[in-house]
Coordinates of N, CA and C and ligand atoms in Angstrom, one line a residue:
M22 N 20.0 71.2 -26.1 CA 19.9 71.7 -27.6 C 19.1 73.0 -27.5
K23 N 19.3 73.9 -28.3 CA 18.5 75.1 -28.7 C 17.9 74.9 -30.2
I24 N 16.8 75.0 -30.4 CA 16.2 75.2 -31.5 C 15.5 76.7 -31.7
D25 N 16.0 77.4 -32.7 CA 15.3 78.6 -33.2 C 14.7 78.6 -34.4
I26 N 13.4 79.0 -34.5 CA 12.6 78.9 -35.5 C 12.3 80.3 -36.1
I27 N 12.6 80.7 -37.2 CA 12.3 81.8 -37.9 C 11.1 81.8 -39.0
T28 N 9.9 82.5 -38.5 CA 8.8 82.2 -39.4 C 8.0 83.5 -39.4
I29 N 7.2 83.7 -40.6 CA 6.1 84.8 -40.5 C 4.7 84.6 -39.6
F30 N 4.8 83.4 -39.1 CA 3.7 83.1 -38.4 C 3.7 82.5 -37.1
P31 N 4.7 83.4 -36.3 CA 5.0 82.6 -34.9 C 3.8 82.0 -34.0
Q32 N 2.8 82.5 -34.1 CA 1.6 82.1 -33.2 C 1.1 80.6 -33.9
V33 N 1.5 80.2 -34.8 CA 1.1 78.8 -35.5 C 1.9 77.8 -34.6
L34 N 3.4 78.3 -34.0 CA 4.0 77.2 -33.8 C 4.0 77.4 -32.0
T35 N 3.3 78.1 -31.6 CA 3.1 78.0 -29.9 C 2.4 76.6 -29.2
S36 N 1.3 76.6 -29.9 CA 0.7 75.5 -29.3 C 1.2 73.9 -29.5
P37 N 2.0 73.5 -30.6 CA 2.2 72.5 -30.6 C 3.5 72.0 -30.0
F38 N 4.1 73.2 -29.4 CA 5.4 73.2 -28.5 C 5.0 73.3 -26.9
A39 N 3.8 73.6 -26.7 CA 3.4 73.9 -25.6 C 2.9 72.7 -24.7
E40 N 2.9 71.2 -25.6 CA 2.2 70.1 -25.1 C 3.1 68.9 -25.2
G41 N 3.2 67.8 -24.7 CA 3.8 66.7 -25.1 C 5.5 66.6 -24.9
I42 N 6.1 65.9 -25.7 CA 7.4 65.6 -25.3 C 8.3 66.7 -25.7
V43 N 7.9 67.6 -26.5 CA 8.8 68.8 -26.7 C 8.5 69.7 -25.4
H44 N 7.5 69.8 -25.1 CA 7.4 70.7 -23.7 C 8.0 70.2 -22.7
R45 N 7.9 68.8 -22.4 CA 8.6 68.0 -21.3 C 9.8 68.3 -21.6
A46 N 10.6 68.1 -22.9 CA 12.0 68.2 -23.0 C 12.4 69.8 -22.5
C47 N 11.7 70.9 -22.8 CA 11.7 72.1 -22.4 C 11.9 72.0 -21.0
E48 N 10.9 71.6 -20.1 CA 10.8 71.7 -18.7 C 11.8 70.9 -18.1
K49 N 12.4 70.1 -18.7 CA 13.5 69.2 -18.1 C 15.0 69.9 -18.5
G50 N 14.8 71.0 -19.3 CA 16.4 71.5 -19.4 C 17.0 71.0 -20.6
L51 N 16.4 70.1 -21.1 CA 16.9 69.4 -22.5 C 17.0 70.0 -23.6
L52 N 16.1 71.2 -23.8 CA 15.6 71.7 -24.8 C 15.4 73.3 -24.4
E53 N 15.5 74.0 -25.5 CA 15.3 75.4 -25.4 C 14.7 75.9 -26.7
I54 N 13.3 76.3 -27.3 CA 12.8 76.5 -28.3 C 12.8 78.1 -28.3
G55 N 13.1 78.7 -29.5 CA 13.0 80.0 -29.6 C 12.1 80.5 -30.7
I56 N 11.2 81.1 -30.9 CA 10.4 81.3 -32.1 C 10.7 82.9 -32.5
T57 N 11.0 83.4 -33.5 CA 11.7 84.3 -34.0 C 10.6 85.1 -35.2
N58 N 9.6 86.1 -34.9 CA 9.0 86.8 -35.9 C 10.1 87.5 -37.1
L59 N 10.0 86.9 -38.2 CA 10.8 87.5 -39.4 C 10.3 88.9 -39.2
R60 N 8.9 89.3 -39.2 CA 8.5 90.8 -39.2 C 9.3 91.5 -38.4
E61 N 9.8 91.4 -37.2 CA 10.6 92.1 -36.5 C 11.9 92.5 -36.9
F62 N 12.5 91.6 -38.1 CA 13.8 92.4 -38.6 C 13.1 92.8 -39.8
T63 N 12.2 93.6 -40.2 CA 11.9 94.4 -41.4 C 12.2 95.6 -41.1
T64 N 12.1 96.4 -42.3 CA 12.6 98.2 -41.7 C 11.6 98.9 -42.2
D65 N 10.8 98.3 -43.1 CA 9.9 99.3 -43.6 C 8.5 99.5 -42.8
R66 N 7.9 100.3 -43.0 CA 6.3 100.8 -42.1 C 5.5 99.6 -42.3
H67 N 5.4 98.9 -43.7 CA 4.6 97.6 -43.8 C 4.9 96.4 -43.5
K68 N 6.1 96.5 -42.7 CA 6.9 95.0 -42.2 C 6.9 93.8 -43.4
T69 N 7.4 94.6 -44.8 CA 7.3 93.7 -45.8 C 8.4 92.7 -45.8
T70 N 8.1 91.1 -46.2 CA 8.9 90.0 -46.1 C 9.2 89.7 -47.5
D71 N 8.2 90.0 -48.6 CA 8.4 89.3 -49.7 C 8.3 90.5 -50.7
D72 N 8.5 90.2 -52.1 CA 8.5 91.3 -53.0 C 8.3 90.6 -54.6
L73 N 8.3 91.4 -55.3 CA 8.1 91.0 -56.9 C 9.3 90.3 -57.4
P74 N 9.3 89.4 -58.0 CA 10.5 88.6 -58.7 C 11.3 89.5 -59.8
F75 N 12.4 89.5 -59.5 CA 12.9 90.1 -60.8 C 12.9 89.4 -61.9
G76 N 12.8 89.9 -63.1 CA 12.5 89.2 -64.4 C 11.1 89.0 -64.6
G77 N 10.3 89.4 -64.0 CA 8.8 89.2 -63.9 C 8.1 88.0 -64.0
G78 N 7.2 87.6 -63.9 CA 6.4 86.3 -63.8 C 5.6 86.5 -62.6
G79 N 4.9 85.2 -62.5 CA 4.1 85.4 -61.1 C 4.5 85.2 -59.6
G80 N 4.0 85.2 -58.7 CA 4.2 84.9 -57.4 C 5.2 86.0 -56.9
M81 N 5.4 85.8 -55.6 CA 6.6 86.5 -54.7 C 7.7 86.0 -54.5
V82 N 8.7 86.6 -53.9 CA 9.8 86.1 -53.4 C 10.2 86.6 -52.0
M83 N 10.5 85.6 -50.9 CA 10.8 86.3 -49.5 C 12.2 87.1 -49.7
K84 N 12.2 88.4 -49.2 CA 13.1 89.2 -49.5 C 14.3 88.7 -48.6
P85 N 15.7 88.8 -49.1 CA 16.5 88.2 -48.3 C 17.3 89.1 -47.1
E86 N 17.0 90.2 -47.0 CA 17.6 91.1 -45.9 C 17.0 90.5 -44.6
P87 N 15.6 90.5 -44.1 CA 15.0 90.4 -43.1 C 15.5 88.9 -42.6
I88 N 15.7 87.8 -43.4 CA 15.9 86.2 -43.4 C 17.3 86.7 -42.8
F89 N 18.3 87.3 -43.4 CA 19.6 87.3 -43.1 C 19.7 87.9 -41.7
K90 N 19.0 89.1 -41.6 CA 19.1 89.7 -40.2 C 18.7 89.0 -39.1
A91 N 17.6 88.2 -39.2 CA 17.0 87.3 -38.2 C 18.0 86.4 -37.8
A92 N 18.3 85.8 -38.9 CA 19.5 84.5 -38.7 C 20.9 85.0 -38.1
H93 N 21.1 86.0 -38.6 CA 22.6 86.3 -37.9 C 22.4 87.1 -36.5
S94 N 21.2 87.5 -36.4 CA 21.1 87.9 -35.1 C 21.3 86.8 -33.9
L95 N 20.5 85.7 -34.5 CA 20.7 84.3 -33.5 C 21.9 83.7 -33.8
I96 N 22.5 83.5 -35.1 CA 24.0 83.0 -34.7 C 25.1 83.8 -33.9
N97 N 24.9 85.1 -33.8 CA 25.8 85.9 -33.3 C 25.6 85.9 -31.6
N98 N 24.6 85.6 -31.3 CA 24.1 85.1 -29.8 C 24.7 83.5 -29.5
S99 N 24.9 82.9 -30.6 CA 25.2 81.4 -30.2 C 26.5 81.1 -29.6
S100 N 26.6 80.1 -28.9 CA 27.7 79.6 -28.2 C 28.3 78.6 -29.0
S101 N 27.8 77.8 -29.9 CA 28.2 77.0 -31.1 C 28.2 77.5 -32.4
Q102 N 28.5 76.7 -33.6 CA 28.2 77.2 -34.5 C 26.9 76.4 -35.2
P103 N 25.8 77.3 -35.2 CA 24.7 76.2 -35.5 C 24.3 76.1 -36.7
R104 N 23.8 74.8 -36.9 CA 23.2 74.6 -38.5 C 21.9 75.3 -38.7
T105 N 22.1 75.9 -39.7 CA 21.1 77.1 -40.4 C 20.3 76.2 -41.4
I106 N 19.1 75.8 -41.2 CA 18.3 75.2 -41.9 C 17.1 75.7 -42.8
L107 N 17.3 75.7 -44.2 CA 16.0 75.9 -44.8 C 15.2 74.9 -44.9
L108 N 13.8 74.9 -44.7 CA 12.7 74.1 -44.8 C 12.1 74.6 -46.3
S109 N 12.4 73.4 -47.0 CA 11.8 73.6 -48.5 C 11.5 72.5 -49.2
P110 N 10.6 72.3 -50.2 CA 10.5 71.2 -50.9 C 11.5 70.7 -51.8
Q111 N 12.7 71.5 -52.0 CA 13.5 71.1 -52.4 C 14.6 70.4 -52.1
G112 N 14.5 70.5 -50.7 CA 15.7 69.7 -49.9 C 15.8 68.2 -49.7
R113 N 16.9 68.0 -49.2 CA 17.0 66.5 -48.8 C 15.8 65.9 -47.9
T114 N 15.4 64.8 -48.4 CA 14.2 64.3 -47.5 C 14.7 63.9 -46.2
L115 N 14.0 64.6 -45.1 CA 14.1 64.1 -43.6 C 13.9 62.4 -43.6
D116 N 14.9 61.8 -42.8 CA 14.8 60.7 -42.7 C 15.3 60.3 -41.3
Q117 N 15.2 59.1 -40.7 CA 15.6 58.8 -39.4 C 17.1 59.2 -39.0
T118 N 17.8 58.9 -40.1 CA 19.4 59.0 -39.9 C 19.4 60.2 -40.1
L119 N 19.0 61.4 -40.6 CA 19.2 62.8 -40.8 C 18.6 63.0 -39.2
C120 N 17.7 62.8 -38.6 CA 17.0 63.4 -37.3 C 18.3 62.6 -36.5
N121 N 18.9 61.6 -36.2 CA 19.8 61.5 -35.6 C 21.0 62.4 -35.6
Q122 N 21.4 62.4 -36.5 CA 22.2 63.4 -37.0 C 22.1 64.7 -36.1
L123 N 21.0 65.4 -36.6 CA 20.4 66.7 -36.1 C 20.3 66.7 -34.7
S124 N 20.1 65.6 -34.0 CA 19.8 65.6 -32.5 C 21.2 65.5 -31.8
Q125 N 22.3 65.4 -32.6 CA 23.7 65.3 -31.9 C 24.3 67.0 -31.9
E126 N 23.2 67.8 -32.4 CA 23.9 69.4 -32.7 C 23.4 69.7 -31.7
N127 N 24.3 71.1 -31.2 CA 23.9 72.2 -30.0 C 22.7 73.1 -30.4
H128 N 22.9 73.4 -31.6 CA 21.6 74.8 -31.9 C 21.6 74.5 -33.4
L129 N 20.0 74.7 -33.6 CA 19.6 74.4 -35.2 C 18.8 75.7 -35.0
I130 N 18.8 76.2 -36.3 CA 18.1 77.5 -36.8 C 17.3 76.9 -38.0
L131 N 15.9 77.1 -37.8 CA 15.1 76.8 -38.9 C 14.4 77.8 -39.6
I132 N 14.6 78.2 -41.1 CA 13.9 79.0 -41.5 C 12.6 78.3 -42.2
C133 N 11.5 79.2 -42.0 CA 10.3 78.6 -42.6 C 10.0 79.3 -43.8
G134 N 10.1 78.9 -44.9 CA 9.8 79.5 -46.2 C 8.2 79.6 -46.3
R135 N 7.8 80.5 -47.5 CA 6.5 80.4 -47.9 C 6.4 79.7 -49.2
Y136 N 5.3 79.5 -49.8 CA 5.0 78.7 -51.0 C 5.6 79.8 -51.9
S137 N 5.9 81.1 -52.0 CA 6.3 82.0 -52.7 C 8.0 81.6 -53.3
G138 N 8.5 80.9 -52.2 CA 10.1 80.5 -52.4 C 10.9 81.7 -51.7
V139 N 12.0 81.5 -51.4 CA 13.0 82.7 -50.9 C 14.2 82.8 -52.0
D140 N 14.4 84.3 -51.8 CA 15.7 84.6 -52.8 C 16.9 83.8 -52.6
E141 N 17.3 83.4 -54.0 CA 18.2 82.5 -54.2 C 19.7 82.8 -53.3
R142 N 19.9 84.2 -52.5 CA 21.0 84.2 -52.1 C 20.8 83.9 -50.5
V143 N 20.0 83.5 -49.9 CA 19.6 82.8 -48.9 C 20.1 81.5 -48.9
R144 N 19.8 80.9 -50.1 CA 20.3 79.5 -50.4 C 21.9 79.3 -50.5
K145 N 22.3 80.2 -51.3 CA 23.6 80.1 -51.4 C 24.5 80.8 -50.7
H146 N 24.2 81.8 -49.5 CA 25.0 82.3 -48.9 C 24.7 82.3 -47.2
L147 N 23.6 81.7 -47.0 CA 23.2 81.7 -45.2 C 23.3 80.3 -44.8
I148 N 22.5 79.6 -45.5 CA 22.2 78.2 -45.1 C 23.1 77.2 -45.4
T149 N 23.1 76.2 -44.1 CA 24.0 75.1 -44.2 C 23.1 73.8 -44.7
D150 N 21.8 73.6 -44.6 CA 21.2 73.0 -44.8 C 19.8 73.2 -45.4
E151 N 19.4 72.2 -46.3 CA 18.0 72.3 -47.1 C 17.2 71.4 -47.2
I152 N 16.2 71.2 -46.2 CA 15.4 69.8 -45.8 C 14.0 70.1 -46.5
S153 N 13.7 69.0 -46.7 CA 12.3 68.6 -46.9 C 11.7 67.5 -46.3
I154 N 10.2 67.6 -45.9 CA 9.7 66.3 -45.2 C 9.1 65.4 -45.9
G155 N 9.0 65.6 -47.2 CA 8.4 64.2 -48.0 C 8.0 65.0 -49.5
D156 N 7.8 64.4 -50.4 CA 7.4 64.6 -51.7 C 5.9 65.1 -52.0
Y157 N 5.4 66.1 -51.2 CA 4.2 66.4 -51.5 C 4.4 68.2 -51.3
I158 N 3.3 69.0 -51.8 CA 3.3 70.4 -51.5 C 2.4 71.0 -50.4
L159 N 3.2 71.7 -49.4 CA 2.6 72.3 -48.4 C 2.4 74.1 -48.9
S160 N 1.7 74.7 -47.8 CA 2.0 76.0 -48.5 C 3.2 76.7 -47.6
G161 N 3.8 76.1 -46.7 CA 4.6 76.9 -45.9 C 5.5 75.9 -44.9
G162 N 6.8 76.4 -44.5 CA 7.8 75.6 -43.9 C 7.2 75.2 -42.4
E163 N 6.1 76.0 -41.8 CA 5.9 75.9 -40.1 C 5.8 74.4 -39.8
V164 N 4.6 73.8 -40.6 CA 4.2 72.5 -40.4 C 5.3 71.6 -40.3
C165 N 6.4 72.0 -41.3 CA 7.6 71.1 -41.4 C 8.6 71.1 -40.3
A166 N 8.8 72.6 -39.9 CA 9.5 72.7 -38.8 C 9.0 71.7 -37.3
M167 N 8.0 71.9 -37.3 CA 7.0 70.9 -36.4 C 7.7 69.7 -36.5
V168 N 7.2 69.0 -37.6 CA 7.6 67.7 -37.8 C 9.0 67.5 -37.7
L169 N 9.9 68.4 -37.9 CA 11.5 68.1 -37.8 C 11.7 68.2 -35.9
V170 N 11.2 69.0 -35.5 CA 11.5 69.5 -33.9 C 11.0 67.9 -33.3
E171 N 9.6 67.5 -33.5 CA 9.0 66.4 -32.7 C 10.2 65.3 -33.2
A172 N 10.7 64.8 -34.3 CA 11.3 64.0 -34.8 C 12.7 63.9 -34.1
V173 N 13.1 65.0 -34.0 CA 14.7 65.4 -33.2 C 14.6 65.3 -31.9
V174 N 13.6 66.0 -31.3 CA 13.8 65.7 -29.9 C 13.6 64.5 -29.2
R175 N 12.4 63.8 -29.8 CA 12.5 62.5 -29.0 C 13.7 61.5 -29.2
L176 N 14.7 62.0 -29.9 CA 15.8 61.4 -29.9 C 17.0 61.9 -28.7
L177 N 16.4 63.2 -28.1 CA 17.8 63.5 -27.3 C 17.3 62.8 -25.8
P178 N 18.8 62.4 -25.5 CA 18.8 61.5 -24.5 C 18.0 62.2 -22.9
G179 N 16.8 61.4 -22.6 CA 16.3 61.6 -21.3 C 14.9 62.3 -21.5
A180 N 14.6 62.4 -23.0 CA 13.3 63.1 -23.5 C 12.2 62.5 -23.3
L181 N 12.2 60.9 -23.5 CA 11.3 60.0 -23.3 C 11.1 59.4 -22.2
G182 N 9.9 59.2 -21.4 CA 9.8 58.6 -20.5 C 10.2 56.9 -20.4
N183 N 10.0 56.5 -19.2 CA 10.3 54.8 -19.3 C 9.5 54.3 -20.4
E184 N 8.3 54.5 -20.3 CA 7.3 53.7 -21.1 C 7.9 53.8 -22.6
E185 N 8.4 54.9 -23.0 CA 8.5 55.0 -24.8 C 10.1 54.9 -24.6
S186 N 10.7 54.2 -25.6 CA 12.0 54.2 -25.7 C 12.3 54.4 -27.3
A187 N 13.1 55.6 -27.4 CA 13.5 55.6 -28.9 C 14.2 54.5 -29.5
Q188 N 15.0 53.7 -28.8 CA 15.5 52.8 -29.3 C 14.8 51.6 -29.9
E189 N 13.6 51.4 -28.9 CA 12.5 50.6 -29.6 C 11.4 51.1 -30.8
D190 N 11.7 52.2 -31.1 CA 10.9 52.8 -32.3 C 11.2 51.9 -33.9
S191 N 10.3 51.7 -34.4 CA 10.4 50.9 -35.5 C 11.3 51.5 -36.3
F192 N 11.4 52.7 -36.9 CA 12.3 53.2 -37.7 C 13.8 53.0 -37.3
Q193 N 13.8 53.3 -35.9 CA 15.2 53.3 -35.4 C 16.0 51.7 -35.4
S194 N 15.0 50.8 -35.2 CA 15.4 49.2 -35.2 C 15.4 49.1 -36.7
G195 N 14.6 49.8 -37.8 CA 14.7 49.4 -39.1 C 13.8 48.5 -39.5
L196 N 12.8 48.3 -38.5 CA 11.5 47.3 -39.0 C 10.2 48.0 -38.7
L197 N 9.1 47.6 -39.1 CA 7.6 48.1 -38.6 C 7.8 47.3 -37.3
G198 N 7.1 48.0 -36.9 CA 6.7 47.1 -35.4 C 5.4 45.9 -35.7
G199 N 5.4 45.0 -35.0 CA 4.2 44.1 -35.3 C 2.8 44.2 -34.5
P200 N 2.1 43.0 -34.7 CA 0.8 43.3 -34.0 C 0.7 43.3 -32.5
R201 N -0.2 43.9 -31.9 CA 0.0 44.3 -30.2 C -1.5 44.1 -30.0
Y202 N -1.5 43.5 -28.7 CA -2.8 43.2 -28.2 C -3.1 43.8 -26.7
T203 N -4.2 44.1 -26.4 CA -4.3 44.3 -24.9 C -5.7 43.9 -24.5
R204 N -6.0 43.9 -23.3 CA -7.3 43.8 -22.8 C -8.6 44.0 -23.4
P205 N -9.7 43.5 -23.6 CA -9.7 42.1 -22.9 C -9.3 41.1 -24.0
Q206 N -9.1 39.6 -23.5 CA -8.5 38.7 -24.1 C -9.5 38.2 -25.3
E207 N -10.8 38.2 -25.0 CA -11.6 38.2 -26.4 C -12.5 39.5 -26.4
F208 N -12.4 40.1 -27.6 CA -13.2 41.2 -27.8 C -14.2 40.9 -29.0
Q209 N -15.8 41.1 -29.0 CA -16.3 40.9 -29.8 C -16.4 39.7 -30.6
G210 N -16.0 38.4 -29.7 CA -15.9 37.3 -30.4 C -14.4 36.9 -30.9
L211 N -13.6 38.1 -31.1 CA -12.3 38.1 -31.6 C -11.0 37.7 -30.4
P212 N -10.6 36.5 -31.0 CA -9.4 36.2 -29.8 C -8.2 36.8 -29.9
I213 N -7.1 36.7 -29.1 CA -6.0 37.1 -29.4 C -5.2 36.0 -29.9
P214 N -3.9 35.9 -30.4 CA -3.1 34.9 -30.6 C -2.7 34.0 -29.4
E215 N -2.6 32.7 -29.3 CA -2.8 31.9 -28.5 C -1.3 31.9 -27.7
I216 N -0.2 32.3 -28.6 CA 1.0 32.3 -27.8 C 1.4 33.2 -27.1
L217 N 0.7 34.1 -27.2 CA 0.9 35.4 -26.1 C 0.5 35.0 -25.0
L218 N -0.2 34.0 -24.8 CA -0.9 33.6 -23.1 C 0.4 32.3 -22.7
S219 N 0.8 32.0 -23.4 CA 1.6 30.6 -23.2 C 2.3 30.8 -22.1
G220 N 2.9 31.9 -22.0 CA 4.1 32.3 -20.6 C 5.6 32.1 -21.1
D221 N 5.5 31.4 -22.5 CA 7.1 31.1 -22.9 C 7.7 32.3 -23.4
H222 N 8.2 33.2 -22.8 CA 9.2 34.2 -23.3 C 9.6 34.4 -24.4
E223 N 10.2 33.3 -24.4 CA 11.2 33.0 -25.6 C 10.5 32.7 -26.8
K224 N 9.5 32.0 -26.7 CA 8.4 31.6 -27.8 C 7.8 33.0 -28.4
V225 N 7.4 33.9 -27.7 CA 6.7 35.0 -27.5 C 7.8 36.0 -28.3
R226 N 9.0 36.1 -27.8 CA 9.8 36.8 -28.5 C 10.2 36.5 -30.0
V227 N 10.5 35.5 -30.4 CA 10.6 34.9 -31.6 C 9.2 35.0 -32.4
W228 N 8.3 34.9 -32.0 CA 7.2 35.1 -32.7 C 6.9 36.7 -33.1
R229 N 7.2 37.4 -32.1 CA 7.2 38.9 -32.4 C 7.9 39.3 -33.3
R230 N 9.0 38.8 -33.3 CA 10.6 39.0 -34.3 C 9.6 38.8 -35.9
K231 N 9.2 37.4 -35.8 CA 8.8 37.2 -36.9 C 7.7 38.0 -37.7
E232 N 6.7 38.0 -36.7 CA 5.4 39.2 -37.1 C 6.1 40.5 -37.6
A233 N 7.0 41.2 -36.8 CA 7.7 42.2 -37.5 C 8.1 42.1 -38.7
L234 N 9.0 41.1 -38.8 CA 9.6 41.0 -40.2 C 8.7 40.7 -41.3
L235 N 7.8 40.1 -41.0 CA 6.5 39.3 -41.9 C 5.8 40.9 -42.6
R236 N 5.5 41.7 -41.4 CA 4.7 43.1 -41.9 C 5.9 44.0 -42.7
T237 N 6.9 43.9 -42.3 CA 8.0 44.8 -43.2 C 8.2 44.1 -44.5
L238 N 8.4 42.8 -44.7 CA 8.5 42.4 -45.7 C 7.2 42.5 -46.7
L239 N 6.1 42.5 -46.2 CA 4.8 42.9 -47.0 C 4.6 44.2 -47.3
R240 N 5.0 45.1 -46.3 CA 4.6 46.6 -46.5 C 5.7 47.5 -46.9
R241 N 6.9 47.2 -46.5 CA 8.0 48.1 -46.9 C 9.4 47.0 -47.1
P242 N 9.4 46.4 -48.1 CA 10.6 45.5 -48.4 C 11.9 46.3 -48.5
D243 N 11.5 47.7 -48.8 CA 12.7 48.7 -48.9 C 13.5 48.6 -47.8
L244 N 12.8 48.5 -46.5 CA 13.5 48.7 -45.1 C 14.4 47.5 -44.9
L245 N 14.3 46.5 -45.5 CA 14.8 45.2 -45.2 C 16.0 45.2 -46.2
E246 N 16.1 45.9 -47.2 CA 17.3 46.0 -48.0 C 18.2 46.9 -47.3
R247 N 17.8 47.9 -46.7 CA 18.5 49.1 -46.3 C 19.2 48.9 -45.0
N248 N 18.7 47.7 -44.3 CA 19.2 47.4 -42.9 C 19.8 46.2 -42.8
K249 N 20.9 46.0 -42.0 CA 21.4 44.9 -41.6 C 20.8 44.2 -40.9
L250 N 20.4 42.8 -41.1 CA 19.7 42.2 -40.2 C 20.5 41.1 -39.4
T251 N 20.2 40.7 -38.2 CA 20.8 39.6 -37.3 C 20.7 38.3 -38.2
E252 N 21.5 37.5 -37.9 CA 21.5 36.0 -38.2 C 20.0 35.4 -37.9
E253 N 19.8 35.7 -36.8 CA 18.4 35.2 -36.3 C 17.2 35.7 -37.3
D254 N 17.2 37.2 -37.7 CA 16.4 37.7 -38.7 C 16.5 37.0 -40.1
Q255 N 17.4 36.9 -40.3 CA 17.8 36.3 -41.6 C 17.0 34.6 -41.9
A256 N 17.4 34.1 -40.8 CA 16.9 32.7 -40.6 C 15.3 32.6 -40.7
I257 N 14.6 33.6 -39.7 CA 13.2 33.8 -39.8 C 13.0 33.9 -40.9
L258 N 13.4 35.1 -41.7 CA 13.2 35.8 -43.1 C 13.1 34.5 -44.2
E259 N 13.9 33.8 -44.0 CA 14.3 32.6 -44.9 C 13.0 31.4 -44.8
K260 N 12.4 31.2 -43.7 CA 11.4 30.4 -43.3 C 10.0 31.2 -43.8
I261 N 10.2 32.3 -43.2 CA 8.9 33.1 -44.2 C 8.7 33.0 -45.8
R262 N 9.9 33.4 -46.4 CA 10.0 33.1 -47.7 C 9.6 31.7 -48.4
N263 N 10.3 30.7 -47.7 CA 10.0 29.7 -48.2 C 8.4 28.9 -47.6
G264 N 8.0 29.8 -47.1 CA 6.3 29.5 -46.7 C 6.5 28.6 -45.3
S265 N 7.4 28.2 -44.6 CA 7.7 27.4 -43.7 C 7.4 27.6 -42.2
A266 N 7.1 29.2 -42.3 CA 7.2 29.8 -40.9 C 5.6 29.5 -40.7
D267 N 5.2 29.6 -39.4 CA 3.6 29.5 -39.0 C 2.9 30.7 -39.2
Ligands
LIG27 C1 10.2 76.3 -56.0 C2 8.9 76.9 -56.2 N1 7.9 77.2 -55.1 C3 6.5 77.6 -55.5 C4 6.6 79.0 -56.2 C5 7.8 75.7 -54.5 C6 7.4 76.0 -53.2 C7 8.1 76.5 -52.4 C8 7.4 76.6 -50.9 C9 6.3 75.1 -53.0 C10 5.8 75.0 -51.3 C11 6.6 75.9 -50.7 C12 6.2 75.5 -49.4 N2 6.7 74.3 -48.6 C13 7.7 74.5 -47.9 O1 8.0 75.8 -47.3 C14 8.0 73.4 -47.4 C15 7.7 71.8 -47.6 C16 6.9 71.3 -48.7 O2 6.0 71.8 -48.9 N3 6.9 70.1 -48.7 C17 7.7 69.1 -48.0 N4 8.7 69.7 -47.0 C18 8.7 70.8 -47.2 S1 9.8 71.8 -46.1 C19 9.0 73.4 -46.6

């Protein structure tokens, strides 16, 4: 997969991709990240990327020409038809389903906007998708691009080591994870649940499932409604709801 990011702050994006899973995916040849400095696609002496809004009012607007030029230079060099994504608080909210879809693509072009907003012609005539990372206001799309890249790259086959498996991620399975314990067996007088020492793997499996379901029911009941549960899960949930689970 190729991911190109168009930004006026290219240096902000270098260190997050020089480490961790994203870096490893690049080393393994699963991923190539290109950072494009929007200013290189300006034509004036001051490398202007924004301008006053037509019709007056406050704030600045990102000019269309540099964004179109930068994106088209990437599209023209692409062997596939890239999805050209504007990161914007007005976009569709990123979730695991969308991340899975994006991870199937050959080429993504991410355009980072700034607080001023972009000329509407970018939205209407250049981009294929507009994506937000959640309902809060940031000052630019750079951090959002990092979030999207991390969430998508860990879904690329081979990106994670044996230790971590994307399929076991809580959102991938549709449930929150349950409690986990490691050594010491007693910490500051606090023991661990006895069942984990029983050696009965089937009992442990059912207990873990019950704990995950309970936590999801208490914290994120919306997830239970959105996802199809197995018969076993439904039976465990029924027990929890009746108060008959341990
Ligand atoms: C539409 C009017 N703009 C303010 C004059 C709104 C605005 C545009 C751009 C507010 C903030 C930003 C900067 N944020 C992003 O570019 C952004 C973002 C976000 O702020 N929250 C969640 N997801 C995203 S994706 C890109």
